[in-house]
Amino acid sequence: MEEIQLSNFQKNCQTIIEAVNRSHKSILITDKGKLLVKIVPVSSSEQDSWLGCMNGTGEIVGDIVSPVEDPKVWEVLSE
């Protein structure tokens, strides 16, 4: 796995992130020899799976328009 100094990452952030995305290989960011961060590319299954993953699983049960509580309990609803 490739290691990049923090100062180099700061100067070339966009280029490095694009390279990680293209190569699908992780990069370690270090500062003075100490590991700070690991940049990992997102897999295609992760990109597609979370958005819309619950589509079609909801079910409306009962009345969704009327207040849950009796209007007499709430001053705002009784006006």
Short mmCIF file of C-alpha atoms in Angstrom, two decimals:
data_model
loop_
_atom_site.label_atom_id
_atom_site.label_comp_id
_atom_site.label_asym_id
_atom_site.label_seq_id
_atom_site.Cartn_x
_atom_site.Cartn_y
_atom_site.Cartn_z
CA MET A 1 0.00 0.00 0.00
CA GLU A 2 1.33 3.40 -0.95
CA GLU A 3 2.19 5.94 1.75
CA ILE A 4 2.00 9.69 1.16
CA GLN A 5 3.19 12.49 3.42
CA LEU A 6 0.50 14.82 4.74
CA SER A 7 2.17 17.85 3.16
CA ASN A 8 2.11 16.14 -0.26
CA PHE A 9 -1.54 15.16 0.24
CA GLN A 10 -2.48 18.75 1.12
CA LYS A 11 -0.88 20.04 -2.07
CA ASN A 12 -2.31 17.34 -4.36
CA CYS A 13 -5.52 16.28 -2.59
CA GLN A 14 -7.82 16.18 -5.61
CA THR A 15 -5.29 14.38 -7.81
CA ILE A 16 -4.60 11.76 -5.13
CA ILE A 17 -8.29 11.11 -4.50
CA GLU A 18 -8.93 10.72 -8.22
CA ALA A 19 -6.00 8.27 -8.42
CA VAL A 20 -7.45 6.20 -5.55
CA ASN A 21 -10.80 6.14 -7.32
CA ARG A 22 -9.26 5.05 -10.64
CA SER A 23 -6.82 2.46 -9.27
CA HIS A 24 -9.17 1.05 -6.58
CA LYS A 25 -6.14 0.89 -4.22
CA SER A 26 -5.92 2.34 -0.72
CA ILE A 27 -3.40 5.01 0.28
CA LEU A 28 -1.98 5.75 3.72
CA ILE A 29 -1.44 9.38 4.77
CA THR A 30 1.42 9.87 7.23
CA ASP A 31 2.85 12.81 9.14
CA LYS A 32 6.44 12.57 10.41
CA GLY A 33 6.31 8.79 10.01
CA LYS A 34 3.09 8.42 12.01
CA LEU A 35 0.04 6.94 10.29
CA LEU A 36 -2.85 9.42 10.26
CA VAL A 37 -5.46 8.25 7.76
CA LYS A 38 -6.18 5.48 5.31
CA ILE A 39 -8.01 6.53 2.15
CA VAL A 40 -10.04 3.63 0.78
CA PRO A 41 -11.97 3.64 -2.50
CA VAL A 42 -15.69 2.98 -2.30
CA SER A 43 -16.69 -0.24 -4.03
CA SER A 44 -19.40 -0.04 -6.68
CA SER A 45 -21.73 -2.19 -4.57
CA GLU A 46 -21.41 0.26 -1.66
CA GLN A 47 -22.18 3.23 -3.92
CA ASP A 48 -25.39 1.73 -5.25
CA SER A 49 -26.68 -0.23 -2.27
CA TRP A 50 -27.53 2.39 0.36
CA LEU A 51 -29.55 4.81 -1.73
CA GLY A 52 -33.04 3.47 -2.20
CA CYS A 53 -32.29 0.23 -0.38
CA MET A 54 -35.55 0.53 1.60
CA ASN A 55 -37.68 1.36 -1.44
CA GLY A 56 -41.00 -0.49 -1.35
CA THR A 57 -40.63 -1.76 2.22
CA GLY A 58 -42.85 0.82 3.92
CA GLU A 59 -46.49 0.13 4.69
CA ILE A 60 -49.17 2.62 5.72
CA VAL A 61 -51.24 1.20 8.55
CA GLY A 62 -54.26 3.15 9.69
CA ASP A 63 -54.98 6.86 9.49
CA ILE A 64 -51.91 8.99 8.78
CA VAL A 65 -53.72 12.34 8.54
CA SER A 66 -55.60 12.73 11.83
CA PRO A 67 -53.74 13.76 14.99
CA VAL A 68 -52.51 10.95 17.19
CA GLU A 69 -53.70 12.71 20.32
CA ASP A 70 -57.20 13.98 21.11
CA PRO A 71 -57.45 17.66 19.99
CA LYS A 72 -58.78 18.62 23.46
CA VAL A 73 -55.40 17.73 24.96
CA TRP A 74 -53.53 20.15 22.70
CA GLU A 75 -54.41 23.85 22.97
CA VAL A 76 -53.18 24.52 19.43
CA LEU A 77 -55.45 21.85 17.94
CA SER A 78 -58.54 22.95 19.86
CA GLU A 79 -58.53 26.52 18.52
#
